[in-house]
Short mmCIF file of C-alpha atoms in Angstrom, two decimals:
data_model
loop_
_atom_site.label_atom_id
_atom_site.label_comp_id
_atom_site.label_asym_id
_atom_site.label_seq_id
_atom_site.Cartn_x
_atom_site.Cartn_y
_atom_site.Cartn_z
CA MET A 1 -25.51 -82.48 -198.57
CA ALA A 2 -26.06 -79.00 -199.99
CA LYS A 3 -28.12 -80.47 -202.77
CA LYS A 4 -30.20 -82.40 -200.28
CA ILE A 5 -30.93 -79.32 -198.16
CA SER A 6 -31.78 -77.42 -201.23
CA SER A 7 -34.25 -80.12 -202.42
CA ILE A 8 -35.89 -80.17 -198.98
CA SER A 9 -36.07 -76.39 -198.95
CA LEU A 10 -37.68 -76.29 -202.39
CA LEU A 11 -40.16 -78.94 -201.31
CA PHE A 12 -41.04 -76.93 -198.21
CA VAL A 13 -41.51 -73.77 -200.25
CA PHE A 14 -43.66 -75.69 -202.85
CA ASN A 15 -45.85 -77.10 -199.99
CA ILE A 16 -46.29 -73.55 -198.47
CA ILE A 17 -47.21 -72.18 -201.99
CA SER A 18 -49.65 -75.15 -202.57
CA SER A 19 -51.24 -74.72 -199.11
CA SER A 20 -51.76 -71.02 -199.77
CA PHE A 21 -53.31 -71.78 -203.02
CA VAL A 22 -55.66 -74.33 -201.57
CA PHE A 23 -56.62 -71.96 -198.74
CA SER A 24 -57.37 -69.20 -201.28
CA GLU A 25 -59.47 -71.53 -203.44
CA ALA A 26 -61.30 -72.86 -200.33
CA ASP A 27 -61.96 -69.33 -199.18
CA LYS A 28 -64.02 -68.64 -202.29
CA LEU A 29 -67.78 -68.88 -201.54
CA ALA A 30 -68.59 -69.01 -205.23
CA PRO A 31 -66.53 -69.91 -208.31
CA ALA A 32 -67.33 -66.61 -210.01
CA LEU A 33 -69.35 -63.40 -210.04
CA TYR A 34 -70.77 -62.02 -213.21
CA VAL A 35 -72.00 -58.40 -212.99
CA PHE A 36 -74.45 -56.69 -215.45
CA GLY A 37 -76.11 -53.28 -215.32
CA ASP A 38 -75.50 -49.64 -215.22
CA SER A 39 -73.23 -47.08 -213.57
CA THR A 40 -74.04 -48.41 -209.99
CA VAL A 41 -71.71 -51.35 -210.77
CA ASP A 42 -69.63 -50.10 -213.66
CA VAL A 43 -65.91 -50.54 -213.05
CA GLY A 44 -64.68 -48.83 -216.18
CA ASN A 45 -66.25 -50.53 -219.16
CA ASN A 46 -67.12 -47.10 -220.74
CA ASN A 47 -63.48 -45.96 -220.58
CA ASN A 48 -62.83 -47.88 -223.85
CA ILE A 49 -66.08 -46.77 -225.53
CA ASP A 50 -66.39 -43.58 -227.61
CA THR A 51 -68.95 -41.96 -225.33
CA HIS A 52 -69.24 -39.10 -222.85
CA ALA A 53 -70.75 -41.33 -220.26
CA LYS A 54 -67.45 -41.82 -218.37
CA SER A 55 -66.21 -41.27 -214.87
CA ASN A 56 -62.50 -41.52 -215.59
CA TYR A 57 -61.42 -38.25 -214.07
CA LEU A 58 -60.91 -36.86 -210.57
CA PRO A 59 -62.53 -36.48 -208.12
CA TYR A 60 -64.00 -40.04 -209.10
CA GLY A 61 -61.64 -42.65 -207.71
CA ILE A 62 -59.95 -40.30 -205.16
CA ASP A 63 -60.17 -43.04 -202.52
CA PHE A 64 -59.80 -46.09 -204.85
CA PRO A 65 -56.38 -47.89 -204.39
CA ASP A 66 -55.50 -47.53 -208.05
CA GLY A 67 -56.93 -44.05 -208.44
CA VAL A 68 -59.26 -43.09 -211.29
CA SER A 69 -60.76 -46.20 -212.77
CA GLY A 70 -64.07 -45.22 -214.36
CA ARG A 71 -66.15 -46.03 -211.27
CA PRO A 72 -68.59 -43.24 -210.68
CA THR A 73 -67.90 -43.01 -206.99
CA ASN A 74 -64.97 -42.04 -204.65
CA GLY A 75 -63.75 -45.64 -204.08
CA TYR A 76 -65.07 -49.16 -204.31
CA ASN A 77 -68.60 -49.74 -205.61
CA MET A 78 -71.07 -52.41 -204.69
CA ALA A 79 -69.91 -55.00 -207.18
CA ASP A 80 -66.34 -54.71 -205.88
CA LEU A 81 -67.44 -55.21 -202.31
CA ILE A 82 -69.67 -58.24 -203.09
CA ALA A 83 -66.77 -59.74 -205.03
CA GLN A 84 -64.48 -59.28 -202.01
CA SER A 85 -67.12 -60.75 -199.66
CA LEU A 86 -67.22 -63.83 -201.85
CA GLY A 87 -63.48 -64.29 -201.54
CA LEU A 88 -62.90 -63.22 -205.19
CA ASN A 89 -60.56 -60.76 -206.70
CA LEU A 90 -61.93 -57.56 -208.08
CA LEU A 91 -63.62 -58.31 -211.46
CA PRO A 92 -62.06 -56.70 -214.49
CA ALA A 93 -64.08 -54.61 -216.91
CA ILE A 94 -64.79 -56.84 -219.86
CA ASN A 95 -63.75 -54.09 -222.22
CA SER A 96 -60.35 -53.69 -220.55
CA ILE A 97 -59.03 -57.15 -221.44
CA ASP A 98 -58.53 -59.76 -224.13
CA VAL A 99 -61.00 -62.27 -222.84
CA SER A 100 -59.56 -65.17 -224.86
CA SER A 101 -56.12 -64.84 -223.26
CA TYR A 102 -57.38 -64.00 -219.72
CA ASN A 103 -56.76 -66.99 -217.40
CA SER A 104 -58.76 -66.23 -214.34
CA ILE A 105 -62.36 -67.62 -214.31
CA GLU A 106 -63.54 -65.73 -211.23
CA GLY A 107 -65.89 -63.63 -213.34
CA PHE A 108 -66.14 -60.39 -215.25
CA ASN A 109 -67.95 -57.05 -215.06
CA TYR A 110 -70.08 -56.11 -218.08
CA ALA A 111 -71.87 -53.09 -216.64
CA SER A 112 -72.02 -49.90 -218.73
CA SER A 113 -72.81 -46.45 -217.39
CA SER A 114 -76.09 -44.81 -218.79
CA SER A 115 -77.37 -48.22 -220.07
CA GLY A 116 -80.73 -49.74 -219.34
CA ILE A 117 -82.87 -52.74 -219.74
CA LEU A 118 -84.22 -51.45 -223.10
CA SER A 119 -81.60 -51.54 -225.88
CA GLN A 120 -82.35 -47.92 -226.90
CA THR A 121 -82.03 -46.40 -223.39
CA GLY A 122 -79.36 -43.72 -223.30
CA THR A 123 -78.09 -44.25 -226.78
CA ASP A 124 -79.32 -40.97 -228.15
CA MET A 125 -77.35 -39.10 -225.63
CA PHE A 126 -74.48 -41.57 -225.22
CA PRO A 127 -73.90 -43.56 -228.41
CA GLY A 128 -71.81 -46.71 -227.96
CA ILE A 129 -72.87 -47.62 -224.41
CA MET A 130 -73.72 -51.33 -223.84
CA SER A 131 -77.37 -52.18 -223.23
CA LEU A 132 -78.21 -55.18 -221.02
CA GLU A 133 -78.85 -57.23 -224.20
CA LYS A 134 -75.31 -56.34 -225.44
CA GLN A 135 -73.79 -57.20 -222.07
CA ILE A 136 -75.45 -60.58 -222.12
CA ASP A 137 -74.22 -61.15 -225.70
CA MET A 138 -70.76 -60.40 -224.52
CA PHE A 139 -71.13 -62.91 -221.69
CA LYS A 140 -72.09 -65.57 -224.24
CA ASP A 141 -68.88 -64.64 -226.09
CA THR A 142 -66.99 -65.12 -222.83
CA ILE A 143 -68.43 -68.56 -222.52
CA GLN A 144 -67.15 -69.58 -226.02
CA LYS A 145 -63.79 -67.83 -225.95
CA GLN A 146 -62.73 -67.99 -222.28
CA LEU A 147 -64.73 -70.51 -220.16
CA LYS A 148 -65.01 -73.46 -222.57
CA PRO A 149 -61.35 -73.66 -223.43
CA ARG A 150 -60.37 -73.52 -219.68
CA LEU A 151 -63.09 -75.74 -218.16
CA MET A 152 -62.62 -78.40 -220.89
CA SER A 153 -65.86 -80.27 -220.52
CA GLN A 154 -69.54 -79.36 -220.74
CA ASP A 155 -70.07 -80.89 -217.32
CA SER A 156 -67.42 -78.63 -215.76
CA LEU A 157 -68.86 -75.59 -217.56
CA ASN A 158 -72.37 -76.33 -216.34
CA GLU A 159 -71.09 -76.82 -212.76
CA HIS A 160 -69.16 -73.47 -212.95
CA LEU A 161 -72.21 -71.50 -214.22
CA SER A 162 -74.74 -73.11 -211.91
CA LYS A 163 -72.61 -72.23 -208.89
CA SER A 164 -71.66 -68.81 -209.96
CA ILE A 165 -73.58 -65.63 -208.94
CA PHE A 166 -75.22 -63.45 -211.58
CA PHE A 167 -75.55 -59.85 -210.23
CA LEU A 168 -77.82 -57.37 -212.05
CA VAL A 169 -78.36 -53.70 -211.22
CA THR A 170 -80.26 -51.81 -213.97
CA GLY A 171 -83.49 -50.04 -214.75
CA VAL A 172 -83.12 -46.52 -213.34
CA ASN A 173 -81.83 -45.12 -216.70
CA ASP A 174 -84.85 -46.53 -218.51
CA PHE A 175 -86.83 -43.94 -216.49
CA ALA A 176 -84.29 -41.10 -216.22
CA LEU A 177 -82.85 -41.23 -219.76
CA GLY A 178 -85.93 -42.91 -221.36
CA LEU A 179 -89.47 -42.29 -220.09
CA LEU A 180 -88.90 -38.99 -218.22
CA ARG A 181 -86.63 -37.56 -220.79
CA ASN A 182 -88.98 -38.50 -223.67
CA GLU A 183 -91.90 -36.84 -221.74
CA ARG A 184 -89.92 -33.64 -221.35
CA LYS A 185 -88.91 -33.57 -225.04
CA SER A 186 -92.32 -34.35 -226.49
CA ARG A 187 -94.21 -32.42 -223.80
CA GLN A 188 -96.65 -35.30 -223.82
CA SER A 189 -97.53 -37.84 -221.00
CA ILE A 190 -96.58 -41.50 -221.54
CA ASP A 191 -98.60 -44.25 -219.97
CA HIS A 192 -96.36 -45.10 -216.95
CA GLU A 193 -98.07 -48.40 -216.15
CA ALA A 194 -97.75 -49.71 -219.73
CA PHE A 195 -94.17 -48.57 -219.92
CA SER A 196 -93.25 -50.32 -216.69
CA ASN A 197 -95.04 -53.42 -217.79
CA ASP A 198 -93.18 -53.52 -221.09
CA LEU A 199 -89.87 -52.90 -219.18
CA VAL A 200 -90.52 -55.77 -216.77
CA GLN A 201 -91.31 -58.16 -219.62
CA THR A 202 -88.17 -57.22 -221.42
CA TYR A 203 -86.15 -57.73 -218.26
CA ALA A 204 -87.69 -61.17 -217.81
CA SER A 205 -86.61 -62.15 -221.36
CA HIS A 206 -83.05 -61.12 -220.49
CA LEU A 207 -83.03 -63.12 -217.33
CA GLU A 208 -84.31 -66.15 -219.14
CA ASN A 209 -81.65 -65.62 -221.73
CA LEU A 210 -79.04 -65.94 -218.93
CA TYR A 211 -80.79 -68.99 -217.54
CA GLU A 212 -80.67 -70.67 -220.97
CA VAL A 213 -76.90 -70.50 -221.07
CA GLY A 214 -76.45 -71.89 -217.59
CA ALA A 215 -77.06 -69.18 -214.95
CA ARG A 216 -78.97 -70.43 -211.92
CA LYS A 217 -78.14 -68.06 -209.03
CA PHE A 218 -79.48 -64.46 -209.59
CA VAL A 219 -79.36 -61.30 -207.55
CA VAL A 220 -81.67 -58.71 -209.15
CA PHE A 221 -81.72 -55.17 -207.70
CA ASP A 222 -84.88 -53.03 -207.88
CA VAL A 223 -84.82 -49.37 -209.01
CA GLU A 224 -83.66 -46.96 -206.31
CA ALA A 225 -85.80 -44.11 -204.98
CA LEU A 226 -85.63 -41.83 -208.03
CA GLY A 227 -87.14 -38.95 -206.16
CA CYS A 228 -84.35 -38.92 -203.57
CA LEU A 229 -81.34 -38.63 -205.89
CA PRO A 230 -79.45 -35.41 -205.21
CA LEU A 231 -79.84 -33.92 -208.73
CA ASN A 232 -83.60 -34.27 -208.64
CA VAL A 233 -83.84 -33.01 -205.12
CA GLN A 234 -81.68 -29.92 -205.82
CA ASN A 235 -83.64 -29.03 -208.91
CA ALA A 236 -87.00 -29.25 -207.10
CA PHE A 237 -86.24 -28.20 -203.60
CA PRO A 238 -82.89 -26.39 -203.33
CA GLU A 239 -83.67 -24.71 -200.04
CA ASN A 240 -85.56 -27.40 -198.17
CA PRO A 241 -84.37 -30.79 -199.66
CA ARG A 242 -86.75 -33.68 -199.64
CA CYS A 243 -87.68 -36.64 -201.90
CA LEU A 244 -90.04 -36.11 -204.82
CA ASP A 245 -93.07 -38.28 -204.31
CA ASP A 246 -94.10 -38.55 -207.94
CA LEU A 247 -90.70 -39.89 -208.98
CA ASN A 248 -90.58 -42.26 -206.03
CA SER A 249 -94.11 -43.51 -206.94
CA LEU A 250 -92.89 -44.20 -210.46
CA ALA A 251 -90.01 -46.35 -209.10
CA PHE A 252 -92.19 -48.04 -206.53
CA ASN A 253 -94.83 -49.07 -208.92
CA PHE A 254 -92.27 -50.54 -211.28
CA ASN A 255 -90.64 -52.37 -208.43
CA GLN A 256 -93.94 -54.08 -207.47
CA MET A 257 -94.09 -55.45 -211.03
CA LEU A 258 -90.46 -56.47 -210.86
CA TYR A 259 -91.00 -58.42 -207.67
CA GLN A 260 -93.89 -60.34 -209.17
CA MET A 261 -91.94 -61.09 -212.28
CA VAL A 262 -88.98 -62.39 -210.38
CA HIS A 263 -91.25 -64.55 -208.23
CA ASP A 264 -92.86 -65.99 -211.33
CA LEU A 265 -89.52 -66.75 -212.89
CA GLY A 266 -88.41 -68.57 -209.74
CA SER A 267 -91.40 -70.73 -210.03
CA LYS A 268 -91.01 -71.24 -213.72
CA LEU A 269 -87.32 -71.81 -214.20
CA ASN A 270 -86.24 -75.21 -212.77
CA GLY A 271 -83.28 -75.04 -210.51
CA ALA A 272 -83.04 -71.15 -210.55
CA THR A 273 -82.86 -69.12 -207.36
CA PHE A 274 -83.56 -65.40 -207.35
CA ILE A 275 -82.75 -62.78 -204.79
CA ILE A 276 -84.33 -59.31 -204.91
CA GLY A 277 -82.06 -56.45 -203.77
CA LYS A 278 -84.22 -53.71 -202.25
CA ASN A 279 -82.24 -50.67 -203.15
CA TYR A 280 -85.40 -48.53 -203.16
CA GLN A 281 -86.07 -48.94 -199.46
CA HIS A 282 -82.46 -48.82 -198.61
CA THR A 283 -81.99 -45.45 -200.29
CA LEU A 284 -85.06 -44.04 -198.54
CA ASN A 285 -83.67 -45.20 -195.24
CA LEU A 286 -80.27 -43.57 -195.80
CA VAL A 287 -81.51 -40.18 -196.90
CA GLN A 288 -84.29 -39.86 -194.38
CA ASN A 289 -82.26 -40.93 -191.40
CA PRO A 290 -78.51 -40.98 -192.23
CA THR A 291 -77.38 -40.78 -188.60
CA SER A 292 -78.91 -44.20 -187.93
CA PHE A 293 -76.31 -45.60 -190.31
CA GLY A 294 -73.39 -43.62 -189.09
CA LEU A 295 -73.63 -40.96 -191.72
CA LYS A 296 -74.41 -37.28 -191.57
CA GLU A 297 -75.55 -35.96 -195.05
CA GLY A 298 -78.34 -37.54 -196.79
CA PHE A 299 -79.30 -35.31 -199.71
CA LYS A 300 -76.27 -33.15 -200.49
CA PRO A 301 -73.63 -34.64 -202.92
CA CYS A 302 -70.08 -34.82 -201.77
CA CYS A 303 -68.64 -33.32 -204.97
CA GLU A 304 -69.70 -30.16 -206.79
CA ILE A 305 -71.99 -31.37 -209.63
CA THR A 306 -72.68 -30.17 -213.17
CA HIS A 307 -76.24 -29.69 -214.44
CA TYR A 308 -76.07 -33.39 -215.60
CA GLY A 309 -75.34 -34.55 -211.97
CA THR A 310 -71.75 -35.57 -212.64
CA CYS A 311 -68.84 -34.27 -210.58
CA GLU A 312 -67.15 -31.22 -211.88
CA ALA A 313 -63.75 -32.30 -213.21
CA LYS A 314 -60.77 -31.87 -210.85
CA ASN A 315 -62.68 -29.95 -208.19
CA SER A 316 -61.98 -31.24 -204.70
CA PRO A 317 -64.86 -33.14 -203.14
CA CYS A 318 -65.93 -33.00 -199.52
CA ASN A 319 -63.48 -34.06 -196.90
CA GLU A 320 -65.83 -36.17 -194.85
CA ARG A 321 -66.61 -38.67 -197.64
CA LYS A 322 -67.43 -41.35 -195.13
CA GLN A 323 -70.27 -39.16 -193.81
CA TYR A 324 -72.12 -38.68 -197.06
CA VAL A 325 -74.73 -40.90 -198.67
CA PHE A 326 -74.09 -39.62 -202.25
CA PHE A 327 -70.86 -38.79 -204.00
CA ASP A 328 -72.43 -36.98 -206.95
CA GLY A 329 -75.90 -36.32 -208.22
CA PHE A 330 -76.81 -39.90 -208.64
CA HIS A 331 -74.22 -42.30 -207.09
CA PRO A 332 -73.63 -43.27 -203.59
CA THR A 333 -70.22 -43.00 -201.80
CA GLU A 334 -68.20 -46.04 -200.99
CA ALA A 335 -69.43 -45.62 -197.41
CA ALA A 336 -73.07 -45.92 -198.58
CA TYR A 337 -72.23 -48.85 -200.90
CA ARG A 338 -70.52 -50.69 -197.96
CA LEU A 339 -73.74 -50.49 -196.00
CA LEU A 340 -75.78 -51.81 -198.87
CA ALA A 341 -73.22 -54.58 -199.78
CA SER A 342 -72.91 -55.64 -196.17
CA GLU A 343 -76.71 -55.99 -195.67
CA CYS A 344 -77.12 -57.78 -198.99
CA PHE A 345 -74.26 -60.15 -198.47
CA SER A 346 -74.83 -61.33 -194.89
CA GLY A 347 -77.52 -59.17 -193.39
CA THR A 348 -80.93 -60.22 -192.00
CA SER A 349 -82.88 -56.98 -192.47
CA GLY A 350 -84.47 -58.16 -195.78
CA THR A 351 -82.36 -55.75 -197.90
CA CYS A 352 -81.77 -58.82 -200.01
CA PHE A 353 -84.85 -61.08 -199.99
CA PRO A 354 -85.72 -63.87 -199.42
CA LEU A 355 -82.13 -64.71 -198.50
CA ASN A 356 -78.82 -62.97 -198.57
CA VAL A 357 -75.92 -63.53 -201.03
CA GLN A 358 -73.88 -65.62 -198.46
CA LEU A 359 -76.70 -68.07 -198.19
CA LEU A 360 -77.33 -68.04 -201.96
CA ALA A 361 -73.71 -68.90 -202.53
CA ALA A 362 -74.01 -71.87 -200.12
CA LEU A 363 -76.86 -73.49 -202.01
#
């Protein structure tokens, strides 16, 4: 009798576990999320690179459940929040794991702080960072070493990749650490339109590269309002903070080219769907009218920043972190990321256009 009860109990427990697993799987809106880009979505890839472009010290991570992680913000970043909204676990930094022995196929984060669209961006200041091209090469390696052995068939792999979300946030460093820095060093003007055009064409080739290996659902963010970033604002207008029109125009003009390129790729690549994430307008809205979004401080960073715009190590940040748009000289707070991620995932304001991520996942 005891054995019978034990068997029934075990069967009951097994059914509960199985039901929980099925619910968990059913709760996923996409099989995986693959994230590429710069510090906006970096979750610690640079921690394991011999570079100074790291955020693995306090006050970064002060509100993150596991503490300091390499995310250049106080808590979760946008990539984390999108993953959670899709019903996925937080994505591991690709440099933090042995991909061949990692069992989960919910996606990975390849983003590297200070990187850009161009392979050379940021490398003179921060050798070792992973350009977008390098990140995509690592994704191809993931396909061979991790996805193919677990998905078993080419059909299963194709299905997985075609239903997964490919999330890209990059471009700002090509201006901040590339074009603008080179102009300051050489004291010569560079043709901004020609530079932006070359940048867009290079970006297009990277997106096509992802398409060729199976990606079909893309979220591509534009470049934020450069002239509204706290470091730039403090350097130019320390007493009366306001956005710098010339820097914003630079980002705006690039973004117009980006929108056209993405539209053209959507028409050219059979079966591909592209979303544009409008971070430029979102940033403008937040800094110009933070109270409309439940925030108080638009221009002032939450932490004390160095002349590079990063947080001073171990100094205490502001107490009202949920009231600030920016945590340091460049990067938003978790509160600001939540606003952007929420609008992009399920909003109807056009922050993510022409449809939101939730609708993209359902396609």
